[in-house]
Structures are given as structure tokens and as C-alpha cells.
PDB file of C-alpha atoms in Angstrom:
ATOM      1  CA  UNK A   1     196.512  -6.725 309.648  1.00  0.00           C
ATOM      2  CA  UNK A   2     193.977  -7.776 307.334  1.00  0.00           C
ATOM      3  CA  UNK A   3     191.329  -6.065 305.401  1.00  0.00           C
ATOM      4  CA  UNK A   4     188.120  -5.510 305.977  1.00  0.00           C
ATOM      5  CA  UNK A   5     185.084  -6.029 304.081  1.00  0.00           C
ATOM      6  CA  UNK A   6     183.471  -3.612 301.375  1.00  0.00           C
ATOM      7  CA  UNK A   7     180.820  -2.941 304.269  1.00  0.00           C
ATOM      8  CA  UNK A   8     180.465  -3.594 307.659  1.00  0.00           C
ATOM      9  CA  UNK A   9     178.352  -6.658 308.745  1.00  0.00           C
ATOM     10  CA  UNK A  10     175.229  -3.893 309.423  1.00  0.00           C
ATOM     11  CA  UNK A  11     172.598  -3.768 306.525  1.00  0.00           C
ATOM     12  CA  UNK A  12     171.363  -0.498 306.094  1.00  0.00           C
ATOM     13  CA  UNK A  13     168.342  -0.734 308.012  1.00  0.00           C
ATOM     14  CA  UNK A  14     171.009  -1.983 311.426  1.00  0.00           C
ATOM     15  CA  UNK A  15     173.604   0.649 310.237  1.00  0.00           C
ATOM     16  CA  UNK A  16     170.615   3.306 310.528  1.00  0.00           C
ATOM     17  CA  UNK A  17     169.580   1.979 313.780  1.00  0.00           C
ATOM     18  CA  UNK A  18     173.133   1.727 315.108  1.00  0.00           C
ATOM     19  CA  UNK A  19     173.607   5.766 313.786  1.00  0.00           C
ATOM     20  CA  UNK A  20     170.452   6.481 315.831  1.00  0.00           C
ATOM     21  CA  UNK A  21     171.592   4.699 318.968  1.00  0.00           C
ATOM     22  CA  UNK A  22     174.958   6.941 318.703  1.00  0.00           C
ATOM     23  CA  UNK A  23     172.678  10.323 318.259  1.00  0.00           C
ATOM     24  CA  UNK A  24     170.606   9.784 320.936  1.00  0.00           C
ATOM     25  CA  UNK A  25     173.929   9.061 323.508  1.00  0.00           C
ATOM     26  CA  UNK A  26     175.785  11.493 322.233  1.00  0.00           C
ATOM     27  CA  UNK A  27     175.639  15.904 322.891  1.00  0.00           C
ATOM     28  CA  UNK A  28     178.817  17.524 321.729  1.00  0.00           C
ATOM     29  CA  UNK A  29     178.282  20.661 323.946  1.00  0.00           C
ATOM     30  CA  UNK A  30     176.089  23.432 324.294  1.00  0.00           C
ATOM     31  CA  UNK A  31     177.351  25.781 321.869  1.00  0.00           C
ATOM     32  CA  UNK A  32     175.333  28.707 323.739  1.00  0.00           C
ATOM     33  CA  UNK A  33     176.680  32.252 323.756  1.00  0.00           C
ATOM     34  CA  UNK A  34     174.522  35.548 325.671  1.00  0.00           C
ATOM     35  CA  UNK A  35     172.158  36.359 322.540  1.00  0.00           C
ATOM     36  CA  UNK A  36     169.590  38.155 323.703  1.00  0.00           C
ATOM     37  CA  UNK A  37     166.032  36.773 322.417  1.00  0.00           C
ATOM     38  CA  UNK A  38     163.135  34.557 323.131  1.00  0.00           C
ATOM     39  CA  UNK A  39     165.092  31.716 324.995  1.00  0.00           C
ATOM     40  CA  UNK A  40     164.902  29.865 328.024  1.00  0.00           C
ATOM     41  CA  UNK A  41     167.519  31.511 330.408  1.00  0.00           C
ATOM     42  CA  UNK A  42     166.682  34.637 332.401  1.00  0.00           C
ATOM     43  CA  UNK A  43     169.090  37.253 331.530  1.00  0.00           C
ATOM     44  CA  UNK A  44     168.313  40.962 332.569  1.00  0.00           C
ATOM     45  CA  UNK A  45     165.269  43.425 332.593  1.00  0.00           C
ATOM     46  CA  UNK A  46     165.227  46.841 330.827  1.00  0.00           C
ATOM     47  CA  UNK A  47     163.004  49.350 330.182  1.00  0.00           C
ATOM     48  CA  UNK A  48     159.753  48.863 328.038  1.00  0.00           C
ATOM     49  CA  UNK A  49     160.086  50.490 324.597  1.00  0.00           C
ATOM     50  CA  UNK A  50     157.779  50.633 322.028  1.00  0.00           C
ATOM     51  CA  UNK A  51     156.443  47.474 320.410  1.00  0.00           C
ATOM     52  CA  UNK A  52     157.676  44.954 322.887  1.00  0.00           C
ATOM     53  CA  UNK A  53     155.686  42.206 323.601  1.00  0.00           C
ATOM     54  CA  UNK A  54     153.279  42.484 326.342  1.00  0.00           C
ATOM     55  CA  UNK A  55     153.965  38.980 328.107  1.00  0.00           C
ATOM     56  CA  UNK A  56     157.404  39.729 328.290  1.00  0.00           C
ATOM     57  CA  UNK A  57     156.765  42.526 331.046  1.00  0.00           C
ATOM     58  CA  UNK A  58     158.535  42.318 334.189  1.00  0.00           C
ATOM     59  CA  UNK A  59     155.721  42.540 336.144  1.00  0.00           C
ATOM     60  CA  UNK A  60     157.844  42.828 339.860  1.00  0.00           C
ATOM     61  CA  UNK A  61     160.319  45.408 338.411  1.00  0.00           C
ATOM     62  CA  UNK A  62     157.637  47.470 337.303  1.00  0.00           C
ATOM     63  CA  UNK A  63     155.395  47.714 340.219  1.00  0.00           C
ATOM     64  CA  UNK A  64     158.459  48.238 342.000  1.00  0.00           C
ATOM     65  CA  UNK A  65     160.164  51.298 340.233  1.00  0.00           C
ATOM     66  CA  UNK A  66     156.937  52.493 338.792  1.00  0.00           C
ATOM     67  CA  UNK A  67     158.465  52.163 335.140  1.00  0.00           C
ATOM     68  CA  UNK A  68     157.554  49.228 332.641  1.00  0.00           C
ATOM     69  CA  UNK A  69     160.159  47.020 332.304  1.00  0.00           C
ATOM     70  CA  UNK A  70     160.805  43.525 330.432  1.00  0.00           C
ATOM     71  CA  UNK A  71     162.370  40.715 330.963  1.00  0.00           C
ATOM     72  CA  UNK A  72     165.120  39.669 328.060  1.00  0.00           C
ATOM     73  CA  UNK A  73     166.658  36.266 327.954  1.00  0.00           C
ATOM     74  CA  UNK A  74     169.350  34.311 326.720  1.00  0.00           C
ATOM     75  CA  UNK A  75     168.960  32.749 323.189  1.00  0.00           C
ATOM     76  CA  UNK A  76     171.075  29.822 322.316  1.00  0.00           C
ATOM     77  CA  UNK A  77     173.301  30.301 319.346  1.00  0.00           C
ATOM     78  CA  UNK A  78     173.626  26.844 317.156  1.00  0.00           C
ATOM     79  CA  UNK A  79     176.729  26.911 315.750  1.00  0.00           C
ATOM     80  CA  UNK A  80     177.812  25.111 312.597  1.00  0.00           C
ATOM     81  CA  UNK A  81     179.309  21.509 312.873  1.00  0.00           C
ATOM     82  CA  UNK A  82     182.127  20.443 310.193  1.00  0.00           C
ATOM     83  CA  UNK A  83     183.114  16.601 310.650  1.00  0.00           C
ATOM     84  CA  UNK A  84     185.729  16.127 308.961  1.00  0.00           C
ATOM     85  CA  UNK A  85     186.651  12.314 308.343  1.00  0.00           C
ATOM     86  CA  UNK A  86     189.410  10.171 306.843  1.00  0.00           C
ATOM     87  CA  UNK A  87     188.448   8.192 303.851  1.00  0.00           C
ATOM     88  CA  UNK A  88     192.162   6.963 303.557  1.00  0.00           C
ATOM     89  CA  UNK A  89     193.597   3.578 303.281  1.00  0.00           C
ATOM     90  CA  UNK A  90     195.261   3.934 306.722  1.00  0.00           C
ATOM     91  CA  UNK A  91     191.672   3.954 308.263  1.00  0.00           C
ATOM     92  CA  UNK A  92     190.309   0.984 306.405  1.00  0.00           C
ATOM     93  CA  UNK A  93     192.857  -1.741 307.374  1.00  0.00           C
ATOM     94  CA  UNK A  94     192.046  -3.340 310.712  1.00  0.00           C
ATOM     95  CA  UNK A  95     192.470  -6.344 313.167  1.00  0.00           C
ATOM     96  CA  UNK A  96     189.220  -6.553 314.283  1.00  0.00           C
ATOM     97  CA  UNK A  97     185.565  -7.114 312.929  1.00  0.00           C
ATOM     98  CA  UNK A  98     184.934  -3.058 312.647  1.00  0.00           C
ATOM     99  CA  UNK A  99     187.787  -0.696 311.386  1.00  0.00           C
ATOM    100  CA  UNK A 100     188.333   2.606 312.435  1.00  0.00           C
ATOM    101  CA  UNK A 101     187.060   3.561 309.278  1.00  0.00           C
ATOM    102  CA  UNK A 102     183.811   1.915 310.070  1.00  0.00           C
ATOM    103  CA  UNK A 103     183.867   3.370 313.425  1.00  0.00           C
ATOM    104  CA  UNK A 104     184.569   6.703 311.649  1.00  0.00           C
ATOM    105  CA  UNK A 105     181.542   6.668 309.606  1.00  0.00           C
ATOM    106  CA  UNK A 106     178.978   5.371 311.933  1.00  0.00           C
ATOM    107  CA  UNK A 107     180.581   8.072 314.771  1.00  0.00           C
ATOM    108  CA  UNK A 108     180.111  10.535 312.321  1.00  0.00           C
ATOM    109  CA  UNK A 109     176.584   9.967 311.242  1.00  0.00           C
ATOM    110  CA  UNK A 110     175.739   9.508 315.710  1.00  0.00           C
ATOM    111  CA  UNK A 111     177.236  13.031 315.423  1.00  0.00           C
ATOM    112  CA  UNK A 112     175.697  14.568 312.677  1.00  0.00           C
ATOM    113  CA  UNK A 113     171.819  13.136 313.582  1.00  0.00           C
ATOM    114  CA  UNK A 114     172.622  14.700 317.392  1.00  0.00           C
ATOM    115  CA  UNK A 115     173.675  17.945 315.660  1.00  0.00           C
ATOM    116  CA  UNK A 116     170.780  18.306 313.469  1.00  0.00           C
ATOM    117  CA  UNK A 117     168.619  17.506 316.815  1.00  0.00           C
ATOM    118  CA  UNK A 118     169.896  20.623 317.790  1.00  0.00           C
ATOM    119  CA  UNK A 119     169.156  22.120 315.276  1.00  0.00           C
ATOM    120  CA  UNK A 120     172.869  22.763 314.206  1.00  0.00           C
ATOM    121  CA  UNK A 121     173.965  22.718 310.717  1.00  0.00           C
ATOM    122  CA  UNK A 122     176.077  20.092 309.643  1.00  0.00           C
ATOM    123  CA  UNK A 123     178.281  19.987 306.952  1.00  0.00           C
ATOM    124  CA  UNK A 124     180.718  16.839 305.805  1.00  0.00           C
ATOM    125  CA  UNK A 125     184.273  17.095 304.544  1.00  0.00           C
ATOM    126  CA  UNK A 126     185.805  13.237 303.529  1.00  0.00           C
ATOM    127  CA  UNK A 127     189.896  13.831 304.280  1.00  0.00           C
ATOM    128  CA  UNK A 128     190.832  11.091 301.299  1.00  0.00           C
ATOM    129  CA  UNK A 129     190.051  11.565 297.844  1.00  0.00           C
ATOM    130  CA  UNK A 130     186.754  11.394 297.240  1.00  0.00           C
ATOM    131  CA  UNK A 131     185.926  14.917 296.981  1.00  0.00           C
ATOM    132  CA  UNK A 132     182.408  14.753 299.157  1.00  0.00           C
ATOM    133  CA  UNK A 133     181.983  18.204 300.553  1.00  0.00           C
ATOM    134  CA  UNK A 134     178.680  18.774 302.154  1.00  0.00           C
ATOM    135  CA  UNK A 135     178.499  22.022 303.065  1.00  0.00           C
ATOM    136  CA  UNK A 136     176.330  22.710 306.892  1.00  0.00           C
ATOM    137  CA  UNK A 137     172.778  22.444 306.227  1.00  0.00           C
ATOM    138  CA  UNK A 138     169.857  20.957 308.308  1.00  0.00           C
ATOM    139  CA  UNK A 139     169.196  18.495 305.337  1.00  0.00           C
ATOM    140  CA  UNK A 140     168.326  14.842 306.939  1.00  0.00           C
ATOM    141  CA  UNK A 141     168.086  13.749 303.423  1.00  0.00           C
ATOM    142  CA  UNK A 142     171.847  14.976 302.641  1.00  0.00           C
ATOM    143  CA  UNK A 143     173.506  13.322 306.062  1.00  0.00           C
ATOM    144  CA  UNK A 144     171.856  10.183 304.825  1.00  0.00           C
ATOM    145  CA  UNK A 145     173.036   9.824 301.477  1.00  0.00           C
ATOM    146  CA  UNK A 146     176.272  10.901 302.844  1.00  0.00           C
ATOM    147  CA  UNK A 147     176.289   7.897 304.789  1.00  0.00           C
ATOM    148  CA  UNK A 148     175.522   5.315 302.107  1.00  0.00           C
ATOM    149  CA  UNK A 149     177.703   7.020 300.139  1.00  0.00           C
ATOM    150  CA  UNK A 150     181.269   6.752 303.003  1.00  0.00           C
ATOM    151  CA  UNK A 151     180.576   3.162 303.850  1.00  0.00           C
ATOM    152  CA  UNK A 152     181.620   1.934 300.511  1.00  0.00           C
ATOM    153  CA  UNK A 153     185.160   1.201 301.689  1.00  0.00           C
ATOM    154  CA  UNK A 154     188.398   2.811 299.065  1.00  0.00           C
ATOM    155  CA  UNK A 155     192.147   0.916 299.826  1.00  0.00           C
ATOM    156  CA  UNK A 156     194.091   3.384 298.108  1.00  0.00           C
ATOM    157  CA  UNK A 157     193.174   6.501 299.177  1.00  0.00           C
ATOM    158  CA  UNK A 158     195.680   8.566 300.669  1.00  0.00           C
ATOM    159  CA  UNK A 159     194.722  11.560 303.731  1.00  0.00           C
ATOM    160  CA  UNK A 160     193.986  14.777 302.603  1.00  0.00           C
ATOM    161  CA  UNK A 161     193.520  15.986 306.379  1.00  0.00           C
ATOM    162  CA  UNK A 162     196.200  18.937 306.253  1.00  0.00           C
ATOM    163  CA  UNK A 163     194.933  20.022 302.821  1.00  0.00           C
ATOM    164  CA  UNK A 164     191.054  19.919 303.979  1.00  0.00           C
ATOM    165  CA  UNK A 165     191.711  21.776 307.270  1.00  0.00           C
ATOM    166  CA  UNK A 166     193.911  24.220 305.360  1.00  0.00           C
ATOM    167  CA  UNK A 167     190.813  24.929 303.385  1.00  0.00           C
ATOM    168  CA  UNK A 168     188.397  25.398 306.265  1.00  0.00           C
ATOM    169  CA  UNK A 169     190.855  27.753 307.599  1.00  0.00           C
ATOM    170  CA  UNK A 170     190.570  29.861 304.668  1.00  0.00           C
ATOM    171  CA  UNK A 171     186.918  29.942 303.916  1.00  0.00           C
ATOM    172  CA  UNK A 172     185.402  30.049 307.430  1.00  0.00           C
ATOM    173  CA  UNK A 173     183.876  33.281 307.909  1.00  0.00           C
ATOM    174  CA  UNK A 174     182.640  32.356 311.865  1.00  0.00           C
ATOM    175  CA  UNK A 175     182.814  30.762 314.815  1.00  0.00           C
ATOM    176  CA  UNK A 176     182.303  26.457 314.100  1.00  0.00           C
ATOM    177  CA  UNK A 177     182.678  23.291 315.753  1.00  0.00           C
ATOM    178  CA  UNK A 178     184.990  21.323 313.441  1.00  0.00           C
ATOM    179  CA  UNK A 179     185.376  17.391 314.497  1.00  0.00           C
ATOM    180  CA  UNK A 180     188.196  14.943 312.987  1.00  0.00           C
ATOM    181  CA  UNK A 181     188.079  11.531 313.205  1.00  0.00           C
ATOM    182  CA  UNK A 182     190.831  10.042 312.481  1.00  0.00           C
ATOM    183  CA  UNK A 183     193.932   7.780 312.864  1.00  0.00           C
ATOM    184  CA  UNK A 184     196.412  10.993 312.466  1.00  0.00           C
ATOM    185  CA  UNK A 185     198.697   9.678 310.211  1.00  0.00           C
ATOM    186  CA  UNK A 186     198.577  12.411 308.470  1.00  0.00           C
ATOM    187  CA  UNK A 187     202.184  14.268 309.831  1.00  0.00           C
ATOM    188  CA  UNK A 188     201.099  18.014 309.123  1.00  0.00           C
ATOM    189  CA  UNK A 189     197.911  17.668 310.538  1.00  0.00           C
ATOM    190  CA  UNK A 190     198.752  19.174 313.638  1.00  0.00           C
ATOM    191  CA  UNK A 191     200.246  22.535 312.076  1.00  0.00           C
ATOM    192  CA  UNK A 192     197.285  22.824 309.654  1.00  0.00           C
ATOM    193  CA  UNK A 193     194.961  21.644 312.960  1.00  0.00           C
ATOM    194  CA  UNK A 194     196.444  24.613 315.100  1.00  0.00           C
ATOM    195  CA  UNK A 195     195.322  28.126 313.578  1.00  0.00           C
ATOM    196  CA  UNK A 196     191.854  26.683 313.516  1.00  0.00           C
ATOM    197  CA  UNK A 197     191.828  26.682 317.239  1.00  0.00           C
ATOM    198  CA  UNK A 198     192.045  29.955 317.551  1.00  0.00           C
ATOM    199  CA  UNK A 199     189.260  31.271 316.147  1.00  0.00           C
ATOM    200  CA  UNK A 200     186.866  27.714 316.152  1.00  0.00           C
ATOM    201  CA  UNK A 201     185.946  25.333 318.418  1.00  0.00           C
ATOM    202  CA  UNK A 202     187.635  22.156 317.600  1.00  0.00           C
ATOM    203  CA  UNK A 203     187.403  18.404 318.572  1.00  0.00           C
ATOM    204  CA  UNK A 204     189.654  15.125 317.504  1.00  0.00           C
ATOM    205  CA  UNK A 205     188.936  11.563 318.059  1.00  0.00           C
ATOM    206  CA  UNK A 206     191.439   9.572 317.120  1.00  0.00           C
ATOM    207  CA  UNK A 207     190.638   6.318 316.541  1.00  0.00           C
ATOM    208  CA  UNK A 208     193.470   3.272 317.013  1.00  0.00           C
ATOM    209  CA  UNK A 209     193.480  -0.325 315.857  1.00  0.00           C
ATOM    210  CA  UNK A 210     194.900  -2.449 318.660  1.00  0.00           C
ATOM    211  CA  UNK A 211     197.684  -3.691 316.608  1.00  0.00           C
ATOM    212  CA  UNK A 212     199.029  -0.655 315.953  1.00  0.00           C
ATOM    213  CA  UNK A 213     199.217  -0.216 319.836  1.00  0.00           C
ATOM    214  CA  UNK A 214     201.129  -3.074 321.314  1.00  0.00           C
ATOM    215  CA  UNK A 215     202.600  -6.034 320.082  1.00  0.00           C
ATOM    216  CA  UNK A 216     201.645  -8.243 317.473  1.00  0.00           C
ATOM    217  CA  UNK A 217     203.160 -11.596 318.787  1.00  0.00           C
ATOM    218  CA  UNK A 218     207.217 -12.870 317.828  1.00  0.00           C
ATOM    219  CA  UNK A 219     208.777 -13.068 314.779  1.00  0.00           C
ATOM    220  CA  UNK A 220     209.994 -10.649 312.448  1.00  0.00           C
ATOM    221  CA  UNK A 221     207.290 -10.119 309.308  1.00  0.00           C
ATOM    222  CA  UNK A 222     207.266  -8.293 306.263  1.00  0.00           C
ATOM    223  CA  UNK A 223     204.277  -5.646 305.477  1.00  0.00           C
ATOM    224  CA  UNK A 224     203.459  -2.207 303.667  1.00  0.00           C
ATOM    225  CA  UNK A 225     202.102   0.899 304.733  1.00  0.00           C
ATOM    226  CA  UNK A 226     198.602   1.215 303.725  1.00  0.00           C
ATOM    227  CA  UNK A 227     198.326   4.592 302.186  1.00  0.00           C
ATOM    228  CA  UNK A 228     201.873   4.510 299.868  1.00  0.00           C
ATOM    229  CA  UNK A 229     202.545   1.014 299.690  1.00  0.00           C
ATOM    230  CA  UNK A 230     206.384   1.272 300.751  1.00  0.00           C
ATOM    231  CA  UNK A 231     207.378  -2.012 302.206  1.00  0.00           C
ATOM    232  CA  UNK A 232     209.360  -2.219 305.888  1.00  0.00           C
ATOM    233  CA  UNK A 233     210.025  -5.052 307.736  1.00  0.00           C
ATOM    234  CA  UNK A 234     209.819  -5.275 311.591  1.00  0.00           C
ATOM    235  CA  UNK A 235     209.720  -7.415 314.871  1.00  0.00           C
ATOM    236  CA  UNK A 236     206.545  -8.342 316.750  1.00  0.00           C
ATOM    237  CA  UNK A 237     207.672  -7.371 319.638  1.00  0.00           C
ATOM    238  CA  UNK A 238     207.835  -3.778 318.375  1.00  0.00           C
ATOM    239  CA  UNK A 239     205.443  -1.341 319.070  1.00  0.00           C
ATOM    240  CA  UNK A 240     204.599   0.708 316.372  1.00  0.00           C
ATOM    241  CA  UNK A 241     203.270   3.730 317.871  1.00  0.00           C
ATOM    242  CA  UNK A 242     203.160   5.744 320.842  1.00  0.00           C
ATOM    243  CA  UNK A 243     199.365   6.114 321.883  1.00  0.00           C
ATOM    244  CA  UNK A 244     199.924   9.273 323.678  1.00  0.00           C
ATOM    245  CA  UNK A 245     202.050  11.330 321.053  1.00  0.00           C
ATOM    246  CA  UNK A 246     199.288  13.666 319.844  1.00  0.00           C
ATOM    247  CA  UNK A 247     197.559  14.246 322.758  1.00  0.00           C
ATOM    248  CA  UNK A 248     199.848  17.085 324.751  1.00  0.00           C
ATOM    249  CA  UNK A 249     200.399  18.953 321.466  1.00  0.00           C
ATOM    250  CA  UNK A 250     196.995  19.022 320.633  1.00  0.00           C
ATOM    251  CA  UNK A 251     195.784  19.982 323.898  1.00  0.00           C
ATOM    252  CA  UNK A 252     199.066  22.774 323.968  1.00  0.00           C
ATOM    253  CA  UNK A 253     197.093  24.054 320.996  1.00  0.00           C
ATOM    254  CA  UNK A 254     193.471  23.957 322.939  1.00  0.00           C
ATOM    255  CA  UNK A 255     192.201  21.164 320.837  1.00  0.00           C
ATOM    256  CA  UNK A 256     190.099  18.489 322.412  1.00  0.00           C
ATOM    257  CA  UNK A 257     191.620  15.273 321.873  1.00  0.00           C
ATOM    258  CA  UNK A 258     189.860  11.911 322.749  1.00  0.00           C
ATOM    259  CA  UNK A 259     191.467   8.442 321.951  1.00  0.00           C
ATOM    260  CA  UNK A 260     189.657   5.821 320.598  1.00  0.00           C
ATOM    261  CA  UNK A 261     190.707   2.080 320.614  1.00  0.00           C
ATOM    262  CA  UNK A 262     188.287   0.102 318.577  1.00  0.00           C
ATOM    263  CA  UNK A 263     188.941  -2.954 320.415  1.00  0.00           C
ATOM    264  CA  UNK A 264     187.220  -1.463 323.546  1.00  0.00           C
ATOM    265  CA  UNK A 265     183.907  -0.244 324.650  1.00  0.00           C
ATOM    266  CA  UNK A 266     184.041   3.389 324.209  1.00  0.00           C
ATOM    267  CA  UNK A 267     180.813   5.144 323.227  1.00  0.00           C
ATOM    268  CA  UNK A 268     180.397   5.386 327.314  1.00  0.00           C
ATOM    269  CA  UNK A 269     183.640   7.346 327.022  1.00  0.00           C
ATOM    270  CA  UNK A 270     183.442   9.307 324.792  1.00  0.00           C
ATOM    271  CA  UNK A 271     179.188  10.344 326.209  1.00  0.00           C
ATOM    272  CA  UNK A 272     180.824  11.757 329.105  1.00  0.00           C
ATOM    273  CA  UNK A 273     184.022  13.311 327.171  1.00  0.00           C
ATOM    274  CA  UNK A 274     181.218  15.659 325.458  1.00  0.00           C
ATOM    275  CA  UNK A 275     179.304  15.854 328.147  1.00  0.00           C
ATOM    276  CA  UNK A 276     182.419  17.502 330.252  1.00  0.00           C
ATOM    277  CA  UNK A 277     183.012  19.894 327.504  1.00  0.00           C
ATOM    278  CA  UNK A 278     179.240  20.957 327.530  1.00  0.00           C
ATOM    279  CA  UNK A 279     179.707  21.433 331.347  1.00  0.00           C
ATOM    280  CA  UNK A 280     182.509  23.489 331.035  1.00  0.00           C
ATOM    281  CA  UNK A 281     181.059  25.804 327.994  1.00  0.00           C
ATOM    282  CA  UNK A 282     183.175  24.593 325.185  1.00  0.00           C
ATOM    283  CA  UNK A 283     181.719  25.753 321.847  1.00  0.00           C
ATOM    284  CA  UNK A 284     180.559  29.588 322.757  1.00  0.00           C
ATOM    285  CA  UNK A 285     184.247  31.038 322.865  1.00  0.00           C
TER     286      UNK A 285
END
């Protein structure tokens, strides 16, 4: 495994572009829940009370039952959008010409631009050690410099991701959609992952490097883990992780779980992941 460069090969201006691409594929689900308002989606009529608005009369109803009614439909509710994303070493190590770290960051900007579309708040939570904490706002300005600021690649960070979603869990007054993207090496993640489901709508990609999914050729070789630096040696043949270990537990939990492997084609993927969840009405629980 090598390391990757300080950036990825995108300039700013490309790395923009690229984030745009990603916002205008991607829609992370509805998040619509039976507000009653000036929407789009016919709900019920009632009876006309005092200063209603006129062109909201249900003109049928009333000529039918001989009492004014109006027509009331459904507002959609944006809900707040916490990405929270791995800044540690773990993530910044890679085989190929884009890490999962780079994937992280320009996933999360795609993400962030769609949300803002929406008109969704977005707020940014880095799960290393940098301390960037933007709280949800509908700032363009903010996700930008957020952006410039993550793609400045750290290799000796280690993941906060427990500790962060441990203090979501505690300040989180309402229902959110809370993202991770991230390689899970964190080992409490899950635990500190699954009271958040309960009460929040919440979404991991989990981004791989194919070298940590298969073989890496013969021979035995000598290497350290990223994040503490303990050394281990081990065989090529060996494969170091099982791909599919967090999914059932996170879905057990009724966490959307999504694996990424940066050595394939998977913004298609990942389109019609959100797509599904928008189908079924994921985000208005």
C-alpha cells in the first residue's frame, strides 16, 4: 500500500466540477413527513375558517355540501443532514490513484451540494482530529471552504468516529439524516452507531481499498497499521478483511449500509441505493 498524494490529481476548479457532477446524480431520499401547508401533495379538505386564503377553496366540496371548504396539502419537511467523515490515516493510504479518503471528501461535498439543493441544512463533522465541526446551515460559502479545507491529506490521524457519533447522540434535539463515510475501522463504531438509529435516520458508506479485500500477490511482507503504527507481518495470500462483516449488524440495527470499493465504478450504485431508500420513504420516520 502506498501513499497517496497531498491532493488528488483534480485542481480545484476539476475537484468543483467533479463535486457538482456527484450533486446533480445523487438524491439521498425524500425526507417528507404529512405537514400540513402550502405544498404540492393533495392531502384533505376542511372547513373554511376565518382568514384562509381564498384560492385555496375547495371549490367541488363546497358546491357539494353547501359549506366552504379548503383544500390543505402536504408540506415537505427538510430535515437536517450531518456527514460525518473520517479524516484518519486508515482512509488516506491506498492502492490506487484515488483513496477512500479522496473518495470520502469528494462523496461528501456531491452530498452536501444535493442537500443544500433541497434546501436541507447541512452540517460537517471530520471523525479524525481536526476538530472541523460545521454545524447544518444552508451556507454554500461554508460547504466550500469545508472542502478546500478536508482535501489537504493528514497521515497520522487516528478515527474519532465512536467519540463524534457519541456526541451527536447527545446533542441532537430532532429527527436528522446522519451519513458516515468511512472505512470502519473504528471497532466501537457500531455500538456508538446503534442508539442513533432509533431516533435518526442514518446512512453508512463504507468505502474499501481493493487490497484490503483480496490478496495482495505471494510472499510474506512486513507493514504497519496506518492509524497506530504497530508493525505485523503477514502472507499475501491472506485476506485481510471480510467485506461483508458490518453489513448484517448494521442493517440488524436499521442502518443503511452501502459498500464502496474504490477500484470499481460505483456512483451508478450508489444513485440507485438512494434512490430505493427515497422510494421506500426513508428519512420521514
Amino acid at each position: 500500500m502506498t501513499r497517496p498524494p497531498v491532493h488528488d490529481a483534480l485542481d480545484e476548479r476539476q475537484f468543483m466540477l467533479a463535486v457538482r457532477r456527484l450533486a446533480d446524480s445523487l438524491s439521498y431520499g425524500s425526507d417528507r413527513s404529512n405537514f400540513l401547508g402550502s405544498g404540492v401533495e393533495y392531502v384533505q379538505s376542511r372547513a373554511y375558517q376565518p382568514g384562509d386564503p381564498v384560492r385555496s377553496i375547495d371549490w367541488r366540496l363546497t358546491a357539494r355540501t353547501g359549506r366552504v371548504h379548503v383544500k390543505e396539502y402536504e408540506a415537505p419537511k427538510r430535515l437536517p443532514v450531518y456527514l460525518l467523515v473520517d479524516t484518519s490515516a486508515s482512509m488516506a493510504v491506498s492502492s490506487r490513484p484515488l483513496s477512500k479518503y479522496a473518495w470520502a471528501v469528494q462523496l461528501a461535498g456531491g452530498l452536501a451540494l444535493a442537500a443544500l439543493n433541497r434546501v436541507s441544512p447541512v452540517g460537517i463533522l471530520d471523525c479524525g482530529e481536526r476538530h472541523i465541526d460545521l454545524r447544518p446551515s444552508l451556507s454554500r460559502s461554508q460547504v466550500h471552504q469545508w472542502l478546500h479545507a478536508l482535501r489537504r491529506v493528514r497521515f497520522d490521524e487516528s478515527t474519532t468516529l465512536a467519540r463524534r457519533l457519541r456526541q451527536l447522540d447527545a446533542i441532537l434535539p430532532q429527527n436528522t439524516v446522519l451519513i458516515v463515510l468511512s472505512d470502519l475501522h473504528d471497532p466501537d463504531a457500531l455500538d456508538a452507531l446503534k442508539p442513533l438509529a432509533h431516533r435518526h435516520d442514518c446512512i453508512v458508506l463504507e468505502l474499501r481499498d481493493p487490497a484490503e479485500t483480496g490478496s495482495l500477490g505471494g510472499g510474506i511482507f512486513r507493514a504497519s497499521e496506518a492509524e497506530t503504527g504497530d508493525a505485523f507481518v503477514a502472507l499475501g495470500r491472506d485476506r485481510w478483511m471480510d467485506l461483508h462483516a458490518a453489513a448484517a449488524p448494521l442493517r440488524k440495527a436499521g442502518i443503511d449500509h452501502l459498500l464502496l470499493l474504490t477500484h470499481q465504478t460505483f456512483v451508478a450504485r450508489l444513485r440507485l441505493f438512494l434512490r430505493k431508500r427515497d422510494h421506500l420513504g426513508r428519512g420521514s420516520r
